[in-house]
Amino acid sequence: MTSFPVKRPLALDLTAAQFAALPRGRHAIAYRDLFSPHADLPTATRRWAEEQGFDLRALTLRSRERGARSQKVLFALRDGVAVESVLIRRHDGYTACISSQVGCAFACRFCASGQAGLKRNLSAGEIVEQVVRLGPRVNRIVFMGIGEPLNNYENVLKAIRILRDRQGMDFPSSGITLSTIGIPKGLKALREEHLAINLTISLHATTDESRAALIPGSRKHGVAEVVARALSWAERHNRDVTFVYLVLPGINDSRADLERLVAMFSGQRARINLMRWNPVAGIRLGRTEDRVLALFRERLVRAGIPVVVRDTQGRDISAACGQLWLRDLNGRALAA
Ligand SMILES: C[S@@+](CC[C@H](N)C(=O)[O-])C[C@H]1O[C@@H](n2cnc3c(N)ncnc32)[C@H](O)[C@@H]1O
Ligand code: SF4
């Protein structure tokens, strides 16, 4: 039987205010010391953690797979499951693609991450730690790993606040992108936050019927409501919102779908990312034809809607969008 370490509170779950409220003790350290690169955590920080009864880290690196421009990292959690995160090299820095939950409740037909359902939420500290562990060169963060960030609203928002705190990592909000299927209640709350992050909505359908078939967990959320809530966020924050549309042959790639997209987004604060499906073991979906992508792109351009055809990095090591699995400690993918 595997035994797991007794869990103590995680220091990375502390906001700067919570940290400041702790008794000073003999080993006083600065808030930013909590975020030191993992390999050389200073002795003073380790002594502080002992004295205060905190764990400095909750993730154990189980494996690292290197591809042409990305690395996929498997992190074991303290309760026997493991989540994947991805580090992607760009020409001007590195992007950390991080997970927000242990599994996902939404069971999207095209995605690996929801195949085993939702086990639990990640804590704010576990989210922050993925960024810390992916290294100091990270200058962009995308919530595009495992899980639905708005289904773990409190912890995700707390993690963003910790990452941004000037006294800690001081990560710029403009470098943070939250990707969501668009839970209306979460979008309503996000609209009221004073946070200049980027928002991406995984739309993938233009009718309630086809969206419910693709994203069974979002059956209750109508397309019109999701789009309206996202555009209201854009209006309030005076920035564009990106809608991602995975073009799936025979499912959402008809002329009528295209015209509905045009009607929905003409003249709005919206951009569209057209995407190809990244293959996932055990899921049978057709290959998106370049011809169809080009047709969608041209029509949207003609309608004056900003559009790009996006390919996600990391396919060579199965680390692209939707290819991350919840795993056991030996790296075996978990499915329902
Ligand atoms: C894995 S999700 C995580 C964030 C959030 N749950 C969401 O759905 O936006 C990140 C992005 O990957 C997309 N995605 C999922 N499976 C995919 C696949 N097999 N190929 C391409 N994109 C995929 C999602 O639609 C979403 O835009
Ligand atoms: S695409 Fe996003 S919401 Fe859907 S199963 Fe994957 S992680 Fe969950």
GROMACS .gro file of C-alpha atoms and ligand atoms in nm:
model
  371
    1MET     CA    1   0.000   0.000   0.000
    2THR     CA    2   0.133   0.346  -0.089
    3SER     CA    3   0.148   0.587   0.202
    4PHE     CA    4   0.125   0.958   0.141
    5PRO     CA    5   0.300   1.225   0.346
    6VAL     CA    6   0.095   1.389   0.618
    7LYS     CA    7  -0.027   1.712   0.466
    8ARG     CA    8   0.070   2.033   0.638
    9PRO     CA    9  -0.059   2.367   0.514
   10LEU     CA   10   0.113   2.478   0.195
   11ALA     CA   11   0.306   2.804   0.219
   12LEU     CA   12   0.224   2.889  -0.145
   13ASP     CA   13  -0.144   2.906  -0.045
   14LEU     CA   14  -0.068   3.219   0.156
   15THR     CA   15  -0.152   3.562   0.022
   16ALA     CA   16   0.090   3.842   0.115
   17ALA     CA   17  -0.159   3.963   0.379
   18GLN     CA   18  -0.191   3.616   0.532
   19PHE     CA   19   0.187   3.583   0.533
   20ALA     CA   20   0.228   3.922   0.702
   21ALA     CA   21  -0.019   3.822   0.973
   22LEU     CA   22   0.193   3.522   1.082
   23PRO     CA   23   0.400   3.556   1.398
   24ARG     CA   24   0.752   3.664   1.302
   25GLY     CA   25   0.936   3.385   1.485
   26ARG     CA   26   1.312   3.335   1.484
   27HIS     CA   27   1.350   3.283   1.108
   28ALA     CA   28   1.194   3.593   0.952
   29ILE     CA   29   1.191   3.579   0.571
   30ALA     CA   30   1.034   3.795   0.298
   31TYR     CA   31   0.715   3.689   0.113
   32ARG     CA   32   0.905   3.666  -0.215
   33ASP     CA   33   1.136   3.400  -0.064
   34LEU     CA   34   0.847   3.151  -0.081
   35PHE     CA   35   0.871   3.164  -0.463
   36SER     CA   36   1.247   3.099  -0.491
   37PRO     CA   37   1.345   2.849  -0.760
   38HIS     CA   38   1.274   2.506  -0.619
   39ALA     CA   39   1.624   2.365  -0.662
   40ASP     CA   40   1.786   2.619  -0.434
   41LEU     CA   41   1.537   2.710  -0.167
   42PRO     CA   42   1.748   2.898   0.088
   43THR     CA   43   1.815   2.736   0.426
   44ALA     CA   44   1.650   3.030   0.604
   45THR     CA   45   1.327   2.963   0.409
   46ARG     CA   46   1.338   2.593   0.499
   47ARG     CA   47   1.391   2.679   0.868
   48TRP     CA   48   1.105   2.928   0.857
   49ALA     CA   49   0.874   2.657   0.714
   50GLU     CA   50   0.975   2.411   0.990
   51GLU     CA   51   0.918   2.667   1.259
   52GLN     CA   52   0.579   2.773   1.120
   53GLY     CA   53   0.459   2.421   1.032
   54PHE     CA   54   0.422   2.473   0.656
   55ASP     CA   55   0.518   2.262   0.355
   56LEU     CA   56   0.709   2.472   0.104
   57ARG     CA   57   0.617   2.250  -0.190
   58ALA     CA   58   0.329   2.010  -0.261
   59LEU     CA   59   0.426   1.876  -0.602
   60THR     CA   60   0.681   1.606  -0.678
   61LEU     CA   61   0.829   1.593  -1.025
   62ARG     CA   62   0.759   1.241  -1.164
   63SER     CA   63   0.866   1.279  -1.524
   64ARG     CA   64   0.966   1.529  -1.787
   65GLU     CA   65   0.919   1.468  -2.160
   66ARG     CA   66   1.097   1.699  -2.403
   67GLY     CA   67   0.966   1.787  -2.749
   68ALA     CA   68   1.081   2.028  -3.018
   69ARG     CA   69   0.943   2.340  -2.849
   70SER     CA   70   0.773   2.213  -2.539
   71GLN     CA   71   0.824   2.004  -2.229
   72LYS     CA   72   0.551   1.805  -2.062
   73VAL     CA   73   0.591   1.765  -1.689
   74LEU     CA   74   0.409   1.517  -1.465
   75PHE     CA   75   0.363   1.642  -1.108
   76ALA     CA   76   0.250   1.403  -0.834
   77LEU     CA   77   0.020   1.560  -0.578
   78ARG     CA   78   0.025   1.468  -0.212
   79ASP     CA   79  -0.282   1.241  -0.242
   80GLY     CA   80  -0.175   0.989  -0.501
   81VAL     CA   81  -0.275   1.135  -0.837
   82ALA     CA   82  -0.069   1.333  -1.082
   83VAL     CA   83  -0.144   1.625  -1.311
   84GLU     CA   84   0.037   1.739  -1.622
   85SER     CA   85   0.168   2.090  -1.696
   86VAL     CA   86   0.345   2.209  -2.010
   87LEU     CA   87   0.629   2.455  -2.068
   88ILE     CA   88   0.626   2.601  -2.419
   89ARG     CA   89   0.913   2.795  -2.575
   90ARG     CA   90   0.823   3.106  -2.774
   91HIS     CA   91   1.055   3.348  -2.952
   92ASP     CA   92   1.020   3.595  -2.664
   93GLY     CA   93   0.999   3.374  -2.359
   94TYR     CA   94   0.820   3.072  -2.214
   95THR     CA   95   0.454   2.992  -2.160
   96ALA     CA   96   0.337   2.779  -1.867
   97CYS     CA   97   0.024   2.584  -1.952
   98ILE     CA   98  -0.112   2.489  -1.612
   99SER     CA   99  -0.388   2.274  -1.467
  100SER     CA  100  -0.662   2.411  -1.241
  101GLN     CA  101  -0.833   2.090  -1.128
  102VAL     CA  102  -0.761   1.723  -1.076
  103GLY     CA  103  -0.961   1.602  -1.377
  104CYS     CA  104  -1.265   1.781  -1.517
  105ALA     CA  105  -1.640   1.747  -1.473
  106PHE     CA  106  -1.740   1.871  -1.818
  107ALA     CA  107  -1.652   1.560  -2.017
  108CYS     CA  108  -1.596   1.735  -2.351
  109ARG     CA  109  -1.616   1.475  -2.625
  110PHE     CA  110  -1.290   1.585  -2.784
  111CYS     CA  111  -1.066   1.625  -2.476
  112ALA     CA  112  -0.849   1.383  -2.273
  113SER     CA  113  -0.858   1.585  -1.952
  114GLY     CA  114  -1.220   1.510  -1.862
  115GLN     CA  115  -1.211   1.138  -1.937
  116ALA     CA  116  -1.178   1.036  -1.571
  117GLY     CA  117  -1.424   1.293  -1.436
  118LEU     CA  118  -1.339   1.541  -1.162
  119LYS     CA  119  -1.146   1.415  -0.857
  120ARG     CA  120  -1.097   1.743  -0.675
  121ASN     CA  121  -1.001   2.107  -0.710
  122LEU     CA  122  -0.638   2.215  -0.701
  123SER     CA  123  -0.562   2.459  -0.421
  124ALA     CA  124  -0.434   2.808  -0.502
  125GLY     CA  125  -0.088   2.700  -0.384
  126GLU     CA  126  -0.087   2.390  -0.607
  127ILE     CA  127  -0.174   2.613  -0.903
  128VAL     CA  128   0.095   2.869  -0.816
  129GLU     CA  129   0.351   2.594  -0.761
  130GLN     CA  130   0.317   2.468  -1.117
  131VAL     CA  131   0.435   2.809  -1.239
  132VAL     CA  132   0.717   2.826  -0.983
  133ARG     CA  133   0.834   2.476  -1.076
  134LEU     CA  134   0.827   2.542  -1.450
  135GLY     CA  135   1.099   2.795  -1.385
  136PRO     CA  136   1.185   3.163  -1.370
  137ARG     CA  137   1.185   3.211  -1.748
  138VAL     CA  138   0.806   3.180  -1.764
  139ASN     CA  139   0.656   3.512  -1.879
  140ARG     CA  140   0.312   3.389  -1.986
  141ILE     CA  141   0.062   3.169  -1.806
  142VAL     CA  142  -0.235   3.000  -1.971
  143PHE     CA  143  -0.503   2.812  -1.779
  144MET     CA  144  -0.530   2.555  -2.059
  145GLY     CA  145  -0.414   2.241  -1.881
  146ILE     CA  146  -0.642   1.997  -1.701
  147GLY     CA  147  -0.965   2.131  -1.552
  148GLU     CA  148  -1.217   2.407  -1.590
  149PRO     CA  149  -1.086   2.716  -1.409
  150LEU     CA  150  -1.428   2.875  -1.352
  151ASN     CA  151  -1.540   2.553  -1.182
  152ASN     CA  152  -1.268   2.621  -0.921
  153TYR     CA  153  -1.330   2.994  -0.910
  154GLU     CA  154  -1.210   3.084  -0.560
  155ASN     CA  155  -0.879   2.897  -0.580
  156VAL     CA  156  -0.801   3.010  -0.935
  157LEU     CA  157  -0.866   3.374  -0.850
  158LYS     CA  158  -0.663   3.344  -0.532
  159ALA     CA  159  -0.377   3.187  -0.732
  160ILE     CA  160  -0.388   3.474  -0.983
  161ARG     CA  161  -0.374   3.727  -0.699
  162ILE     CA  162  -0.075   3.547  -0.542
  163LEU     CA  163   0.106   3.530  -0.877
  164ARG     CA  164   0.048   3.902  -0.939
  165ASP     CA  165   0.141   4.028  -0.594
  166ARG     CA  166   0.418   4.288  -0.612
  167GLN     CA  167   0.574   4.156  -0.292
  168GLY     CA  168   0.593   3.805  -0.436
  169MET     CA  169   0.632   3.693  -0.799
  170ASP     CA  170   0.502   4.019  -0.943
  171PHE     CA  171   0.371   3.841  -1.253
  172PRO     CA  172   0.202   4.085  -1.496
  173SER     CA  173  -0.175   4.036  -1.537
  174SER     CA  174  -0.140   4.097  -1.910
  175GLY     CA  175   0.060   3.773  -1.930
  176ILE     CA  176  -0.218   3.562  -1.780
  177THR     CA  177  -0.490   3.398  -1.992
  178LEU     CA  178  -0.787   3.218  -1.846
  179SER     CA  179  -0.948   2.968  -2.083
  180THR     CA  180  -1.298   2.850  -2.000
  181ILE     CA  181  -1.603   2.686  -2.151
  182GLY     CA  182  -1.780   2.993  -2.008
  183ILE     CA  183  -1.985   2.908  -1.699
  184PRO     CA  184  -2.226   3.206  -1.685
  185LYS     CA  185  -2.213   3.246  -1.305
  186GLY     CA  186  -1.832   3.248  -1.313
  187LEU     CA  187  -1.822   3.495  -1.603
  188LYS     CA  188  -2.059   3.724  -1.415
  189ALA     CA  189  -1.829   3.719  -1.110
  190LEU     CA  190  -1.515   3.759  -1.324
  191ARG     CA  191  -1.664   4.069  -1.485
  192GLU     CA  192  -1.664   4.241  -1.148
  193GLU     CA  193  -1.301   4.156  -1.061
  194HIS     CA  194  -1.040   4.428  -1.104
  195LEU     CA  195  -0.811   4.204  -1.302
  196ALA     CA  196  -0.666   4.291  -1.641
  197ILE     CA  197  -0.615   3.931  -1.748
  198ASN     CA  198  -0.702   3.785  -2.091
  199LEU     CA  199  -1.014   3.577  -2.139
  200THR     CA  200  -1.061   3.294  -2.387
  201ILE     CA  201  -1.395   3.118  -2.432
  202SER     CA  202  -1.397   2.764  -2.571
  203LEU     CA  203  -1.713   2.799  -2.778
  204HIS     CA  204  -1.689   2.523  -3.041
  205ALA     CA  205  -2.056   2.539  -3.142
  206THR     CA  206  -2.318   2.781  -3.265
  207THR     CA  207  -2.632   2.602  -3.147
  208ASP     CA  208  -2.731   2.476  -2.802
  209GLU     CA  209  -2.787   2.130  -2.943
  210SER     CA  210  -2.441   2.084  -3.093
  211ARG     CA  211  -2.271   2.247  -2.793
  212ALA     CA  212  -2.451   2.011  -2.554
  213ALA     CA  213  -2.333   1.715  -2.764
  214LEU     CA  214  -1.972   1.839  -2.761
  215ILE     CA  215  -1.961   1.969  -2.401
  216PRO     CA  216  -2.215   1.757  -2.210
  217GLY     CA  217  -2.137   1.930  -1.880
  218SER     CA  218  -2.248   2.265  -2.015
  219ARG     CA  219  -2.595   2.153  -2.126
  220LYS     CA  220  -2.755   2.406  -1.892
  221HIS     CA  221  -2.563   2.698  -2.039
  222GLY     CA  222  -2.709   2.827  -2.366
  223VAL     CA  223  -2.470   2.954  -2.637
  224ALA     CA  224  -2.639   3.297  -2.640
  225GLU     CA  225  -2.596   3.339  -2.264
  226VAL     CA  226  -2.228   3.232  -2.268
  227VAL     CA  227  -2.152   3.472  -2.554
  228ALA     CA  228  -2.346   3.759  -2.394
  229ARG     CA  229  -2.167   3.714  -2.060
  230ALA     CA  230  -1.826   3.703  -2.228
  231LEU     CA  231  -1.899   4.014  -2.437
  232SER     CA  232  -2.019   4.191  -2.124
  233TRP     CA  233  -1.681   4.109  -1.962
  234ALA     CA  234  -1.510   4.254  -2.272
  235GLU     CA  235  -1.715   4.571  -2.254
  236ARG     CA  236  -1.654   4.621  -1.885
  237HIS     CA  237  -1.278   4.564  -1.914
  238ASN     CA  238  -1.243   4.747  -2.243
  239ARG     CA  239  -1.065   4.461  -2.416
  240ASP     CA  240  -1.139   4.191  -2.669
  241VAL     CA  241  -1.242   3.842  -2.571
  242THR     CA  242  -1.113   3.547  -2.774
  243PHE     CA  243  -1.353   3.273  -2.879
  244VAL     CA  244  -1.194   2.940  -2.966
  245TYR     CA  245  -1.366   2.731  -3.229
  246LEU     CA  246  -1.246   2.378  -3.285
  247VAL     CA  247  -1.353   2.295  -3.639
  248LEU     CA  248  -1.481   1.936  -3.637
  249PRO     CA  249  -1.585   1.777  -3.966
  250GLY     CA  250  -1.953   1.693  -3.992
  251ILE     CA  251  -2.018   1.832  -3.644
  252ASN     CA  252  -1.979   2.211  -3.645
  253ASP     CA  253  -1.830   2.297  -3.985
  254SER     CA  254  -2.140   2.367  -4.193
  255ARG     CA  255  -2.210   2.682  -4.390
  256ALA     CA  256  -2.494   2.754  -4.145
  257ASP     CA  257  -2.249   2.733  -3.852
  258LEU     CA  258  -2.021   2.978  -4.027
  259GLU     CA  259  -2.303   3.226  -4.090
  260ARG     CA  260  -2.417   3.199  -3.727
  261LEU     CA  261  -2.059   3.278  -3.617
  262VAL     CA  262  -2.059   3.584  -3.841
  263ALA     CA  263  -2.395   3.699  -3.702
  264MET     CA  264  -2.282   3.646  -3.343
  265PHE     CA  265  -1.953   3.833  -3.364
  266SER     CA  266  -1.983   4.105  -3.629
  267GLY     CA  267  -1.906   4.440  -3.471
  268GLN     CA  268  -1.833   4.292  -3.128
  269ARG     CA  269  -1.522   4.308  -2.907
  270ALA     CA  270  -1.436   3.955  -3.014
  271ARG     CA  271  -1.160   3.765  -3.191
  272ILE     CA  272  -1.185   3.409  -3.315
  273ASN     CA  273  -0.920   3.139  -3.298
  274LEU     CA  274  -0.997   2.855  -3.536
  275MET     CA  275  -0.834   2.533  -3.419
  276ARG     CA  276  -0.763   2.185  -3.544
  277TRP     CA  277  -0.846   1.892  -3.321
  278ASN     CA  278  -0.544   1.734  -3.151
  279PRO     CA  279  -0.589   1.355  -3.155
  280VAL     CA  280  -0.666   1.181  -2.825
  281ALA     CA  281  -0.637   0.804  -2.774
  282GLY     CA  282  -0.977   0.637  -2.764
  283ILE     CA  283  -1.165   0.929  -2.922
  284ARG     CA  284  -1.270   0.906  -3.285
  285LEU     CA  285  -1.313   1.240  -3.457
  286GLY     CA  286  -1.224   1.336  -3.810
  287ARG     CA  287  -0.929   1.543  -3.926
  288THR     CA  288  -1.004   1.907  -3.995
  289GLU     CA  289  -0.939   1.987  -4.360
  290ASP     CA  290  -0.726   2.290  -4.445
  291ARG     CA  291  -0.984   2.382  -4.710
  292VAL     CA  292  -1.259   2.418  -4.449
  293LEU     CA  293  -1.037   2.617  -4.214
  294ALA     CA  294  -0.951   2.850  -4.502
  295LEU     CA  295  -1.319   2.892  -4.593
  296PHE     CA  296  -1.410   2.980  -4.232
  297ARG     CA  297  -1.116   3.219  -4.206
  298GLU     CA  298  -1.191   3.401  -4.530
  299ARG     CA  299  -1.559   3.450  -4.452
  300LEU     CA  300  -1.484   3.583  -4.102
  301VAL     CA  301  -1.218   3.819  -4.240
  302ARG     CA  302  -1.469   3.948  -4.494
  303ALA     CA  303  -1.712   4.013  -4.211
  304GLY     CA  304  -1.443   4.222  -4.039
  305ILE     CA  305  -1.398   3.979  -3.749
  306PRO     CA  306  -1.036   3.935  -3.633
  307VAL     CA  307  -0.953   3.568  -3.687
  308VAL     CA  308  -0.648   3.343  -3.679
  309VAL     CA  309  -0.597   2.975  -3.748
  310ARG     CA  310  -0.410   2.844  -3.445
  311ASP     CA  311  -0.208   2.529  -3.413
  312THR     CA  312  -0.123   2.435  -3.058
  313GLN     CA  313   0.236   2.344  -2.971
  314GLY     CA  314   0.337   2.012  -2.822
  315ARG     CA  315   0.167   1.752  -3.042
  316ASP     CA  316   0.502   1.571  -3.080
  317ILE     CA  317   0.489   1.474  -2.711
  318SER     CA  318   0.107   1.466  -2.673
  319ALA     CA  319   0.120   1.790  -2.478
  320ALA     CA  320  -0.103   2.003  -2.699
  321CYS     CA  321  -0.442   2.145  -2.594
  322GLY     CA  322  -0.677   1.870  -2.483
  323GLN     CA  323  -0.409   1.598  -2.481
  324LEU     CA  324  -0.328   1.613  -2.108
  325TRP     CA  325  -0.452   1.326  -1.891
  326LEU     CA  326  -0.511   1.285  -1.525
  327ARG     CA  327  -0.260   1.010  -1.432
  328ASP     CA  328  -0.164   0.777  -1.151
  329LEU     CA  329   0.178   0.804  -0.988
  330ASN     CA  330   0.325   0.568  -1.247
  331GLY     CA  331   0.210   0.794  -1.528
  332ARG     CA  332  -0.077   0.569  -1.642
  333ALA     CA  333  -0.369   0.770  -1.786
  334LEU     CA  334  -0.688   0.750  -1.579
  335ALA     CA  335  -1.018   0.711  -1.761
  336ALA     CA  336  -1.369   0.662  -1.623
  337LIG     C1  337  -0.801   2.157  -2.207
  337LIG     S1  338  -0.892   2.306  -2.205
  337LIG     C2  339  -0.869   2.368  -2.039
  337LIG     C3  340  -0.937   2.496  -2.013
  337LIG     C4  341  -1.090   2.495  -2.007
  337LIG     N1  342  -1.140   2.382  -1.944
  337LIG     C5  343  -1.147   2.509  -2.147
  337LIG     O1  344  -1.209   2.413  -2.193
  337LIG     O2  345  -1.132   2.617  -2.205
  337LIG     C6  346  -0.790   2.418  -2.303
  337LIG     C7  347  -0.833   2.430  -2.447
  337LIG     O3  348  -0.810   2.306  -2.514
  337LIG     C8  349  -0.917   2.284  -2.605
  337LIG     N2  350  -0.917   2.142  -2.638
  337LIG     C9  351  -0.960   2.040  -2.562
  337LIG     N3  352  -0.939   1.922  -2.626
  337LIG    C10  353  -0.879   1.952  -2.744
  337LIG    C11  354  -0.830   1.875  -2.853
  337LIG     N4  355  -0.833   1.742  -2.850
  337LIG     N5  356  -0.776   1.940  -2.958
  337LIG    C12  357  -0.767   2.075  -2.961
  337LIG     N6  358  -0.811   2.154  -2.858
  337LIG    C13  359  -0.867   2.093  -2.752
  337LIG    C14  360  -1.034   2.333  -2.524
  337LIG     O4  361  -1.149   2.352  -2.602
  337LIG    C15  362  -0.979   2.463  -2.468
  337LIG     O5  363  -0.993   2.566  -2.564
  338SF4     S1  364  -1.196   2.099  -2.281
  338SF4    FE1  365  -1.180   2.205  -2.084
  338SF4     S2  366  -1.388   2.180  -1.996
  338SF4    FE2  367  -1.374   2.032  -2.161
  338SF4     S3  368  -1.310   1.839  -2.060
  338SF4    FE3  369  -1.125   1.944  -2.138
  338SF4     S4  370  -1.055   2.060  -1.963
  338SF4    FE4  371  -1.268   2.009  -1.921
   0.00000   0.00000   0.00000
